[in-house]
Amino acid sequence: MDVRALSHAQWMALRNIGFGGELPSGQLDQSYRGQSTVRNVCAVDLALTSGMRLTEWSTLLDVEIPFSGGSGASLVLEACAKNGRRRRVYIPSSTVKAVELYRGTERKSLVRNVQDALRRKLPTLAVVTNVDQAAGKLAYRHKGLDRREKFALIPPEVRRLLVAVNEDGYIEPLSLFVGRGGRPPSQRRWHQYFEDANDRVATFANEAPTMPSAVTPHDLRHTFAVVLLRSLQRRAAELERSRRRTGVGTISEHIVHNPLLTLQRLLGHASPATTMVYLRYVDESDELIQRAFESWSDNTRDYAAYVLDELEAQSS
């Protein structure tokens, strides 16, 4: 596996210049004609800070990231995960805020403007009849059949069709990311957005950092893995230093605090050998680690601490 982890400077260039329509100076490029800028920046933030695969983050439902009140969010992936391997994903508070900004601005406006298109497509869509947020379940009718499923078990092809219709006939897509026509962008379309972002950054080659050729959605997953692994290693080292004073840990403690096993679990890898590849890259991203985890943290804990606390709770 070829791991391509972005440096912090490369990530910021891709995000702000490529997707965000900014100039290298940080000012808005008045000549930029890209569409859905807020959505696309939100999407790449989500990809980088959660480690999700394209199939996973591009098919998220809006209800899977509830309004947080300033905190992060966690959700379960299964039907959209590779090989249906169930895992829990944490989304940092800064990324949830980006989602809420997108919801309240660009997404809201686009959905309002595509009502006619959605109304024409309604007979082919899956119409939601009930959302049970507390139970994490959703009831819908599709092709004449009524179904009730947990969010995590709804397959990607159905997720793309889910809509809710209110009493006034207003149609609301359940997909978090919405494209023209009211349907979520396809994976092919997302790859095109990345190509466009790469091309835009390349036009500022003399002012932007040197970039890898053709950054892809999966490169953001690699970056997440390298950043998190290094942070988990530091956290594990701190725990080992404290253990010398308090005694020998149990086998379960060693398993819980093993950085590679933790990363394997978060990424949904079937084999530890796949995760081991990232070890070669942990010494190359100090600046990215520092900056990324500043934005991934709440007031008291960084992301690695959150992950370890969650795993400890699950093993107790």
Coordinates of C-alpha atoms in Angstrom, one line a residue:
M1 CA 0.0 0.0 0.0
D2 CA 1.4 3.4 -1.0
V3 CA 0.8 5.9 1.9
R4 CA 0.6 9.5 0.9
A5 CA 0.1 11.7 4.0
L6 CA -0.1 15.4 3.4
S7 CA 1.9 18.0 5.3
H8 CA -0.1 20.7 7.1
A9 CA 0.9 23.2 4.4
Q10 CA -0.2 20.9 1.7
W11 CA -3.5 20.2 3.4
M12 CA -4.3 23.9 3.9
A13 CA -3.5 24.6 0.3
L14 CA -5.8 21.8 -0.9
R15 CA -8.6 22.9 1.5
N16 CA -8.4 26.7 1.2
I17 CA -7.1 27.2 -2.3
G18 CA -8.3 24.1 -4.1
F19 CA -11.7 23.7 -2.5
G20 CA -12.3 27.0 -0.8
G21 CA -11.6 29.4 -3.6
E22 CA -9.0 31.4 -1.7
L23 CA -5.7 32.9 -3.0
P24 CA -2.4 31.8 -1.4
S25 CA -2.5 35.1 0.6
G26 CA -5.7 33.9 2.3
Q27 CA -7.9 36.4 0.5
L28 CA -11.0 35.3 -1.4
D29 CA -10.3 34.9 -5.2
Q30 CA -12.9 37.2 -6.8
S31 CA -12.5 35.3 -10.1
Y32 CA -13.2 31.9 -8.6
R33 CA -16.3 30.4 -10.2
G34 CA -16.5 27.1 -8.3
Q35 CA -19.9 25.9 -7.0
S36 CA -20.9 24.4 -3.6
T37 CA -17.7 25.7 -1.9
V38 CA -19.1 25.4 1.6
R39 CA -20.2 21.8 1.0
N40 CA -16.9 20.8 -0.5
V41 CA -14.8 22.3 2.2
C42 CA -17.1 20.7 4.8
A43 CA -16.7 17.3 3.0
V44 CA -12.9 17.4 3.0
D45 CA -12.8 18.5 6.6
L46 CA -15.0 15.5 7.4
A47 CA -12.8 13.1 5.4
L48 CA -9.6 14.3 7.0
T49 CA -10.7 14.5 10.6
S50 CA -12.7 11.2 10.7
G51 CA -10.6 8.9 8.5
M52 CA -13.7 7.7 6.7
R53 CA -13.5 6.2 3.2
L54 CA -15.2 8.1 0.3
T55 CA -18.0 5.5 0.2
E56 CA -18.6 6.2 3.9
W57 CA -18.6 10.0 4.2
S58 CA -20.2 10.7 0.9
T59 CA -23.3 8.7 1.8
L60 CA -23.8 10.0 5.3
L61 CA -27.4 10.9 6.3
D62 CA -28.1 14.3 7.8
V63 CA -29.6 12.7 10.8
E64 CA -26.4 10.8 11.6
I65 CA -24.7 14.1 12.6
P66 CA -27.2 15.7 15.0
F67 CA -26.9 19.3 16.1
S68 CA -24.3 19.1 18.8
G69 CA -24.4 22.3 20.9
G70 CA -20.7 22.6 20.4
S71 CA -19.5 19.1 21.1
G72 CA -18.3 16.3 18.8
A73 CA -20.4 13.5 17.5
S74 CA -20.0 9.7 17.0
L75 CA -21.8 7.4 14.6
V76 CA -21.7 3.8 13.6
L77 CA -20.8 2.6 10.1
E78 CA -21.7 -0.8 8.8
A79 CA -23.6 -1.1 5.5
C80 CA -21.5 1.6 3.9
A81 CA -18.2 0.4 5.4
K82 CA -15.8 -1.8 3.5
N83 CA -16.9 -5.4 3.6
G84 CA -19.7 -4.3 6.0
R85 CA -17.2 -4.2 8.9
R86 CA -19.0 -2.4 11.7
R87 CA -17.1 0.4 13.5
R88 CA -17.7 3.6 15.4
V89 CA -16.4 6.9 14.0
Y90 CA -15.8 10.1 16.0
I91 CA -16.3 13.5 14.4
P92 CA -14.5 16.3 16.2
S93 CA -16.4 19.4 17.3
S94 CA -14.7 21.7 14.8
T95 CA -15.9 19.5 12.0
V96 CA -19.4 19.3 13.4
K97 CA -19.4 23.1 13.4
A98 CA -18.5 23.0 9.7
V99 CA -21.4 20.6 9.0
E100 CA -23.8 23.0 10.8
L101 CA -22.5 25.9 8.8
Y102 CA -23.1 24.0 5.6
R103 CA -26.6 23.0 6.7
G104 CA -27.7 26.5 7.6
T105 CA -26.4 28.2 4.4
E106 CA -25.6 26.5 1.2
R107 CA -27.5 23.2 1.7
K108 CA -30.6 25.0 2.9
S109 CA -30.6 27.3 -0.2
L110 CA -29.9 24.5 -2.6
V111 CA -32.7 22.3 -1.3
R112 CA -35.1 25.2 -1.5
N113 CA -34.2 25.7 -5.2
V114 CA -34.5 22.1 -6.3
Q115 CA -38.1 21.5 -5.0
D116 CA -39.5 21.1 -8.5
A117 CA -36.8 18.6 -9.5
L118 CA -37.4 16.6 -6.4
R119 CA -41.1 16.6 -6.9
R120 CA -40.7 15.1 -10.4
K121 CA -38.5 12.4 -9.0
L122 CA -40.6 11.6 -6.0
P123 CA -42.2 8.4 -7.3
T124 CA -38.8 6.9 -7.6
L125 CA -37.5 8.0 -4.2
A126 CA -37.6 6.4 -0.8
V127 CA -40.0 8.4 1.3
V128 CA -39.3 8.6 5.1
T129 CA -42.3 8.1 7.3
N130 CA -40.5 8.3 10.7
V131 CA -37.1 9.1 12.2
D132 CA -36.4 7.8 15.7
Q133 CA -33.2 9.7 16.5
A134 CA -33.0 8.1 20.0
A135 CA -33.1 4.6 18.7
G136 CA -31.0 5.4 15.6
K137 CA -33.7 4.0 13.3
L138 CA -35.5 5.2 10.3
A139 CA -38.8 4.0 8.7
Y140 CA -39.3 4.6 5.0
R141 CA -41.4 3.4 2.0
H142 CA -39.6 2.3 -1.2
K143 CA -41.0 0.4 -4.2
G144 CA -44.2 -0.2 -2.4
L145 CA -42.5 -1.8 0.6
D146 CA -42.3 -0.4 4.2
R147 CA -39.0 -0.8 6.0
R148 CA -37.6 0.2 9.3
E149 CA -33.8 0.0 9.7
K150 CA -31.0 1.2 11.9
F151 CA -29.2 4.1 10.3
A152 CA -26.0 2.1 10.0
L153 CA -27.7 -0.8 8.2
I154 CA -29.2 1.4 5.4
P155 CA -27.2 0.6 2.2
P156 CA -25.6 3.3 0.1
E157 CA -28.0 2.9 -2.9
V158 CA -31.0 3.5 -0.6
R159 CA -29.4 6.4 1.2
R160 CA -29.1 8.3 -2.1
L161 CA -32.9 8.0 -2.5
L162 CA -34.1 8.9 1.0
V163 CA -36.3 12.1 1.3
A164 CA -38.8 13.4 3.9
V165 CA -42.0 15.2 2.8
N166 CA -43.6 17.5 5.3
E167 CA -47.3 18.5 5.6
D168 CA -46.8 21.4 3.2
G169 CA -45.3 19.1 0.6
Y170 CA -41.8 20.4 1.1
I171 CA -39.2 17.7 0.2
E172 CA -36.1 17.4 2.3
P173 CA -33.3 15.0 1.1
L174 CA -31.9 13.0 3.9
S175 CA -28.4 12.9 2.4
L176 CA -26.0 15.2 4.2
F177 CA -24.3 16.3 1.0
V178 CA -26.7 17.4 -1.7
G179 CA -25.9 18.2 -5.3
R180 CA -27.8 19.9 -8.1
G181 CA -31.1 18.1 -8.6
G182 CA -31.3 17.4 -4.9
R183 CA -29.5 14.1 -5.0
P184 CA -26.1 13.5 -3.4
P185 CA -23.0 13.7 -5.6
S186 CA -21.8 10.4 -6.9
Q187 CA -18.3 9.0 -6.0
R188 CA -17.3 9.8 -9.6
R189 CA -18.4 13.4 -9.1
W190 CA -16.4 13.7 -5.9
H191 CA -13.3 12.5 -7.7
Q192 CA -13.9 15.2 -10.3
Y193 CA -14.1 17.8 -7.5
F194 CA -10.7 16.6 -6.3
E195 CA -9.3 16.8 -9.8
D196 CA -10.6 20.4 -10.1
A197 CA -9.1 21.3 -6.7
N198 CA -5.7 19.8 -7.7
D199 CA -5.8 21.8 -11.0
R200 CA -6.6 25.0 -9.1
V201 CA -3.8 24.6 -6.6
A202 CA -1.4 23.9 -9.5
T203 CA -2.2 27.3 -11.0
F204 CA -0.5 28.8 -8.0
A205 CA 2.5 26.5 -8.1
N206 CA 5.0 29.4 -7.5
E207 CA 3.1 30.5 -4.4
A208 CA 1.6 27.3 -2.9
P209 CA 3.6 24.4 -1.4
T210 CA 4.8 21.6 -3.6
M211 CA 1.9 19.2 -3.8
P212 CA 1.7 15.4 -4.4
S213 CA 0.5 14.6 -7.9
A214 CA -3.3 14.2 -7.9
V215 CA -4.4 14.3 -4.3
T216 CA -7.3 11.8 -3.9
P217 CA -10.0 11.3 -1.2
H218 CA -8.0 8.3 0.1
D219 CA -4.9 10.5 0.7
L220 CA -6.9 12.3 3.4
R221 CA -7.6 9.0 5.1
H222 CA -3.9 8.2 5.0
T223 CA -3.2 11.6 6.5
F224 CA -5.7 11.0 9.3
A225 CA -4.0 7.6 10.0
V226 CA -0.5 9.0 10.2
V227 CA -1.5 11.9 12.4
L228 CA -3.5 9.8 14.8
L229 CA -0.9 7.0 15.0
R230 CA 1.7 9.5 16.1
S231 CA -0.6 11.1 18.7
L232 CA -1.6 7.7 20.0
Q233 CA 2.1 6.7 20.3
R234 CA 2.7 9.7 22.4
R235 CA -0.3 9.0 24.6
A236 CA 0.8 5.4 25.0
A237 CA 4.3 6.5 26.0
E238 CA 2.9 8.8 28.6
L239 CA 0.8 5.9 30.0
E240 CA 3.8 3.6 30.1
R241 CA 5.8 6.2 32.0
S242 CA 3.1 6.6 34.6
R243 CA 2.8 2.8 34.8
R244 CA 6.4 2.4 36.0
R245 CA 5.3 4.3 39.1
T246 CA 2.0 2.5 39.6
G247 CA 2.9 -1.1 38.7
V248 CA 2.5 -3.5 35.7
G249 CA -0.6 -3.1 33.7
T250 CA -3.0 -5.9 32.8
I251 CA -3.1 -7.6 29.4
S252 CA -6.4 -5.8 28.6
E253 CA -4.8 -2.4 29.4
H254 CA -1.9 -3.2 27.0
I255 CA -4.4 -4.1 24.3
V256 CA -6.5 -1.0 24.8
H257 CA -3.5 1.3 24.8
N258 CA -1.7 -0.3 21.8
P259 CA -1.6 2.5 19.2
L260 CA -1.6 0.1 16.2
L261 CA -4.6 -1.9 17.4
T262 CA -6.5 1.3 18.2
L263 CA -5.8 2.7 14.7
Q264 CA -6.7 -0.6 13.1
R265 CA -10.0 -0.5 14.9
L266 CA -10.8 3.1 14.0
L267 CA -9.9 2.6 10.3
G268 CA -11.8 -0.7 10.0
H269 CA -8.8 -2.7 8.7
A270 CA -9.3 -6.4 8.7
S271 CA -5.6 -7.1 9.2
P272 CA -3.0 -5.4 11.5
A273 CA -0.5 -5.8 8.6
T274 CA -2.4 -3.2 6.7
T275 CA -2.2 -0.7 9.6
M276 CA 1.5 -1.5 10.2
V277 CA 2.4 0.3 6.9
Y278 CA 1.7 3.6 8.6
L279 CA 4.6 3.1 11.0
R280 CA 7.0 4.2 8.3
Y281 CA 5.4 7.7 8.1
V282 CA 4.9 8.7 11.7
D283 CA 8.1 10.7 12.0
E284 CA 7.3 12.8 8.9
S285 CA 4.3 14.9 10.0
D286 CA 5.2 16.7 13.3
E287 CA 3.8 20.0 12.1
L288 CA 0.6 18.5 10.8
I289 CA 0.1 16.6 14.0
Q290 CA 0.4 19.7 16.1
R291 CA -1.9 21.8 14.0
A292 CA -4.4 19.0 13.3
F293 CA -4.9 18.0 16.9
E294 CA -5.3 21.6 18.0
S295 CA -8.4 21.7 15.8
W296 CA -9.5 18.2 16.7
S297 CA -9.6 18.8 20.4
D298 CA -12.1 20.2 22.8
N299 CA -11.1 22.3 25.8
T300 CA -9.7 19.4 27.9
R301 CA -8.9 16.4 25.7
D302 CA -7.2 15.7 22.4
Y303 CA -8.6 13.2 20.0
A304 CA -6.3 10.4 21.1
A305 CA -7.5 10.8 24.7
Y306 CA -11.1 10.7 23.5
V307 CA -10.4 7.5 21.6
L308 CA -8.6 5.7 24.4
D309 CA -11.3 6.7 26.9
E310 CA -14.0 5.3 24.6
L311 CA -12.1 2.0 24.1
E312 CA -11.6 1.7 27.9
A313 CA -15.3 2.2 28.4
Q314 CA -16.1 -0.5 25.8
S315 CA -13.7 -3.0 27.4
S316 CA -14.9 -2.5 31.0

